[in-house]
Amino acid sequence: MSLRFVGIDPNTGGAGSPTVWVEEESADLVLQGAEAEELLRAQVGGTAWATGHTVGIPAHETVIRIPARMVAILREACDVAEQRARCN
């Protein structure tokens, strides 16, 4: 698996921080971020967001928080992923 680094939280202090990559082969976005706090996970996991969709967060998934200041980085990652997907 080859990852293309797109960006990191501009306010990072050098330790773990929100980061965005695009997986080259699949064009999937790969995100690293702070795990959402319990209240947010409860809200996400306890709400039926889409008709007919199971409520809850599956054991193999998690909810992460990406700061709003990273919106431009996420847009860039989406552009990279879209371009990459066209190549596949």
Short mmCIF file of N, CA and C in Angstrom, two decimals:
data_model
loop_
_atom_site.label_atom_id
_atom_site.label_comp_id
_atom_site.label_asym_id
_atom_site.label_seq_id
_atom_site.Cartn_x
_atom_site.Cartn_y
_atom_site.Cartn_z
N MET A 1 0.84 -1.17 0.00
CA MET A 1 0.00 0.00 0.00
C MET A 1 0.89 1.23 0.00
N SER A 2 0.61 2.14 -0.91
CA SER A 2 1.37 3.37 -1.01
C SER A 2 0.48 4.54 -0.63
N LEU A 3 0.93 5.36 0.31
CA LEU A 3 0.15 6.51 0.75
C LEU A 3 0.76 7.80 0.22
N ARG A 4 -0.09 8.69 -0.24
CA ARG A 4 0.36 10.03 -0.65
C ARG A 4 -0.05 11.00 0.45
N PHE A 5 0.92 11.59 1.10
CA PHE A 5 0.67 12.57 2.16
C PHE A 5 0.06 13.82 1.54
N VAL A 6 -1.04 14.29 2.13
CA VAL A 6 -1.68 15.50 1.63
C VAL A 6 -1.49 16.65 2.61
N GLY A 7 -1.70 16.42 3.89
CA GLY A 7 -1.52 17.52 4.82
C GLY A 7 -1.71 17.12 6.27
N ILE A 8 -1.24 18.00 7.13
CA ILE A 8 -1.30 17.79 8.57
C ILE A 8 -1.86 19.06 9.21
N ASP A 9 -2.47 18.91 10.36
CA ASP A 9 -3.02 20.04 11.09
C ASP A 9 -1.96 21.13 11.21
N PRO A 10 -2.24 22.33 10.68
CA PRO A 10 -1.24 23.39 10.72
C PRO A 10 -0.90 23.85 12.14
N ASN A 11 -1.72 23.51 13.10
CA ASN A 11 -1.46 23.89 14.49
C ASN A 11 -0.82 22.76 15.29
N THR A 12 -0.28 21.78 14.60
CA THR A 12 0.34 20.65 15.29
C THR A 12 1.53 21.12 16.12
N GLY A 13 1.71 20.45 17.23
CA GLY A 13 2.86 20.75 18.07
C GLY A 13 4.00 19.78 17.86
N GLY A 14 3.92 18.96 16.85
CA GLY A 14 4.97 18.00 16.55
C GLY A 14 4.66 16.59 17.00
N ALA A 15 3.65 16.42 17.83
CA ALA A 15 3.24 15.07 18.26
C ALA A 15 2.11 14.60 17.34
N GLY A 16 1.43 13.55 17.75
CA GLY A 16 0.32 13.04 16.96
C GLY A 16 -0.70 14.14 16.68
N SER A 17 -1.16 14.22 15.46
CA SER A 17 -2.12 15.26 15.11
C SER A 17 -2.91 14.83 13.89
N PRO A 18 -4.05 15.48 13.64
CA PRO A 18 -4.83 15.14 12.47
C PRO A 18 -4.00 15.22 11.19
N THR A 19 -4.09 14.17 10.41
CA THR A 19 -3.31 14.06 9.18
C THR A 19 -4.18 13.42 8.12
N VAL A 20 -3.95 13.77 6.85
CA VAL A 20 -4.72 13.23 5.74
C VAL A 20 -3.78 12.69 4.67
N TRP A 21 -4.08 11.47 4.19
CA TRP A 21 -3.36 10.85 3.09
C TRP A 21 -4.38 10.35 2.07
N VAL A 22 -3.91 10.03 0.87
CA VAL A 22 -4.70 9.32 -0.12
C VAL A 22 -3.94 8.03 -0.44
N GLU A 23 -4.65 6.91 -0.34
CA GLU A 23 -4.05 5.61 -0.70
C GLU A 23 -4.00 5.56 -2.21
N GLU A 24 -2.81 5.40 -2.76
CA GLU A 24 -2.58 5.53 -4.20
C GLU A 24 -3.40 4.55 -5.05
N GLU A 25 -3.48 3.31 -4.66
CA GLU A 25 -4.15 2.31 -5.50
C GLU A 25 -5.67 2.45 -5.47
N SER A 26 -6.25 2.57 -4.28
CA SER A 26 -7.71 2.61 -4.16
C SER A 26 -8.28 4.02 -4.26
N ALA A 27 -7.44 5.03 -4.06
CA ALA A 27 -7.84 6.44 -4.00
C ALA A 27 -8.68 6.73 -2.76
N ASP A 28 -8.63 5.85 -1.76
CA ASP A 28 -9.35 6.09 -0.51
C ASP A 28 -8.65 7.17 0.30
N LEU A 29 -9.44 7.97 1.01
CA LEU A 29 -8.88 8.92 1.96
C LEU A 29 -8.53 8.17 3.23
N VAL A 30 -7.39 8.47 3.80
CA VAL A 30 -6.95 7.88 5.06
C VAL A 30 -6.77 9.04 6.03
N LEU A 31 -7.47 8.97 7.17
CA LEU A 31 -7.48 10.08 8.12
C LEU A 31 -6.98 9.62 9.48
N GLN A 32 -6.16 10.45 10.08
CA GLN A 32 -5.75 10.27 11.47
C GLN A 32 -6.28 11.46 12.22
N GLY A 33 -6.90 11.22 13.35
CA GLY A 33 -7.43 12.31 14.14
C GLY A 33 -7.71 11.88 15.55
N ALA A 34 -8.08 12.81 16.37
CA ALA A 34 -8.41 12.50 17.75
C ALA A 34 -9.70 11.70 17.79
N GLU A 35 -9.70 10.64 18.57
CA GLU A 35 -10.92 9.86 18.72
C GLU A 35 -11.96 10.75 19.40
N ALA A 36 -13.17 10.70 18.87
CA ALA A 36 -14.23 11.55 19.40
C ALA A 36 -14.52 11.21 20.86
N GLU A 37 -14.88 12.24 21.61
CA GLU A 37 -15.21 12.05 23.01
C GLU A 37 -16.50 11.23 23.14
N GLU A 38 -16.73 10.70 24.32
CA GLU A 38 -17.85 9.79 24.57
C GLU A 38 -19.20 10.39 24.19
N LEU A 39 -19.43 11.66 24.52
CA LEU A 39 -20.71 12.29 24.21
C LEU A 39 -20.96 12.33 22.71
N LEU A 40 -19.94 12.68 21.92
CA LEU A 40 -20.07 12.73 20.47
C LEU A 40 -20.29 11.33 19.90
N ARG A 41 -19.53 10.33 20.40
CA ARG A 41 -19.72 8.95 19.94
C ARG A 41 -21.14 8.47 20.24
N ALA A 42 -21.67 8.84 21.40
CA ALA A 42 -23.02 8.44 21.77
C ALA A 42 -24.05 9.08 20.82
N GLN A 43 -23.82 10.34 20.48
CA GLN A 43 -24.74 11.02 19.56
C GLN A 43 -24.69 10.38 18.18
N VAL A 44 -23.47 10.14 17.68
CA VAL A 44 -23.33 9.53 16.36
C VAL A 44 -23.90 8.11 16.36
N GLY A 45 -23.56 7.35 17.38
CA GLY A 45 -23.97 5.94 17.44
C GLY A 45 -25.43 5.73 17.79
N GLY A 46 -26.08 6.74 18.36
CA GLY A 46 -27.46 6.57 18.78
C GLY A 46 -28.48 7.22 17.88
N THR A 47 -28.05 7.72 16.74
CA THR A 47 -28.95 8.43 15.83
C THR A 47 -29.07 7.67 14.51
N ALA A 48 -30.31 7.55 14.03
CA ALA A 48 -30.55 6.92 12.72
C ALA A 48 -30.36 7.99 11.64
N TRP A 49 -29.18 8.07 11.08
CA TRP A 49 -28.83 9.13 10.13
C TRP A 49 -29.37 8.87 8.73
N ALA A 50 -29.55 7.61 8.38
CA ALA A 50 -30.05 7.26 7.04
C ALA A 50 -31.16 6.22 7.19
N THR A 51 -32.25 6.43 6.51
CA THR A 51 -33.39 5.53 6.58
C THR A 51 -32.96 4.10 6.26
N GLY A 52 -33.32 3.19 7.15
CA GLY A 52 -33.02 1.78 6.92
C GLY A 52 -31.62 1.36 7.31
N HIS A 53 -30.82 2.30 7.78
CA HIS A 53 -29.44 2.00 8.15
C HIS A 53 -29.38 1.65 9.63
N THR A 54 -28.59 0.66 9.97
CA THR A 54 -28.45 0.24 11.36
C THR A 54 -27.91 1.36 12.22
N VAL A 55 -28.49 1.53 13.39
CA VAL A 55 -28.01 2.53 14.35
C VAL A 55 -26.83 1.93 15.11
N GLY A 56 -25.84 2.74 15.38
CA GLY A 56 -24.68 2.29 16.14
C GLY A 56 -23.40 2.41 15.34
N ILE A 57 -22.30 2.27 16.04
CA ILE A 57 -20.97 2.31 15.42
C ILE A 57 -20.43 0.88 15.46
N PRO A 58 -20.21 0.26 14.30
CA PRO A 58 -19.69 -1.11 14.29
C PRO A 58 -18.33 -1.19 15.00
N ALA A 59 -18.03 -2.35 15.53
CA ALA A 59 -16.79 -2.55 16.31
C ALA A 59 -15.54 -2.24 15.48
N HIS A 60 -15.62 -2.41 14.17
CA HIS A 60 -14.44 -2.18 13.32
C HIS A 60 -14.33 -0.73 12.84
N GLU A 61 -15.22 0.15 13.31
CA GLU A 61 -15.19 1.56 12.92
C GLU A 61 -15.06 2.44 14.15
N THR A 62 -14.71 3.69 13.93
CA THR A 62 -14.63 4.66 15.02
C THR A 62 -15.05 6.03 14.50
N VAL A 63 -15.23 6.95 15.38
CA VAL A 63 -15.56 8.33 15.02
C VAL A 63 -14.35 9.17 15.40
N ILE A 64 -13.88 9.96 14.45
CA ILE A 64 -12.74 10.84 14.72
C ILE A 64 -13.17 12.28 14.51
N ARG A 65 -12.41 13.17 15.10
CA ARG A 65 -12.68 14.60 14.96
C ARG A 65 -11.52 15.22 14.18
N ILE A 66 -11.87 15.93 13.10
CA ILE A 66 -10.89 16.66 12.30
C ILE A 66 -11.23 18.14 12.45
N PRO A 67 -10.26 18.98 12.86
CA PRO A 67 -10.56 20.40 13.08
C PRO A 67 -10.98 21.13 11.80
N ALA A 68 -11.87 22.11 11.97
CA ALA A 68 -12.36 22.90 10.84
C ALA A 68 -11.22 23.58 10.08
N ARG A 69 -10.13 23.88 10.79
CA ARG A 69 -9.00 24.55 10.11
C ARG A 69 -8.36 23.65 9.06
N MET A 70 -8.77 22.37 9.01
CA MET A 70 -8.20 21.44 8.02
C MET A 70 -9.11 21.26 6.80
N VAL A 71 -10.16 22.06 6.68
CA VAL A 71 -11.09 21.92 5.55
C VAL A 71 -10.36 22.03 4.21
N ALA A 72 -9.47 22.99 4.07
CA ALA A 72 -8.74 23.14 2.79
C ALA A 72 -7.89 21.90 2.50
N ILE A 73 -7.32 21.31 3.53
CA ILE A 73 -6.51 20.10 3.35
C ILE A 73 -7.41 18.94 2.92
N LEU A 74 -8.59 18.84 3.51
CA LEU A 74 -9.52 17.78 3.11
C LEU A 74 -10.01 17.98 1.68
N ARG A 75 -10.24 19.24 1.27
CA ARG A 75 -10.62 19.51 -0.12
C ARG A 75 -9.52 19.05 -1.07
N GLU A 76 -8.29 19.37 -0.71
CA GLU A 76 -7.16 18.96 -1.54
C GLU A 76 -7.09 17.43 -1.61
N ALA A 77 -7.30 16.77 -0.47
CA ALA A 77 -7.27 15.31 -0.46
C ALA A 77 -8.38 14.73 -1.34
N CYS A 78 -9.55 15.35 -1.31
CA CYS A 78 -10.65 14.89 -2.17
C CYS A 78 -10.29 15.07 -3.64
N ASP A 79 -9.67 16.18 -3.99
CA ASP A 79 -9.23 16.39 -5.37
C ASP A 79 -8.20 15.35 -5.79
N VAL A 80 -7.24 15.08 -4.92
CA VAL A 80 -6.22 14.07 -5.21
C VAL A 80 -6.88 12.71 -5.39
N ALA A 81 -7.79 12.36 -4.50
CA ALA A 81 -8.45 11.07 -4.58
C ALA A 81 -9.27 10.95 -5.87
N GLU A 82 -9.97 12.01 -6.21
CA GLU A 82 -10.78 12.00 -7.43
C GLU A 82 -9.90 11.82 -8.67
N GLN A 83 -8.78 12.54 -8.72
CA GLN A 83 -7.86 12.40 -9.85
C GLN A 83 -7.27 10.99 -9.89
N ARG A 84 -6.93 10.46 -8.72
CA ARG A 84 -6.33 9.13 -8.63
C ARG A 84 -7.32 8.07 -9.08
N ALA A 85 -8.59 8.23 -8.69
CA ALA A 85 -9.62 7.26 -9.05
C ALA A 85 -9.83 7.22 -10.56
N ARG A 86 -9.69 8.36 -11.23
CA ARG A 86 -9.82 8.39 -12.69
C ARG A 86 -8.71 7.61 -13.38
N CYS A 87 -7.55 7.53 -12.72
CA CYS A 87 -6.39 6.83 -13.29
C CYS A 87 -6.53 5.31 -13.15
N ASN A 88 -7.35 4.87 -12.22
CA ASN A 88 -7.50 3.42 -11.97
C ASN A 88 -8.49 2.77 -12.88
#
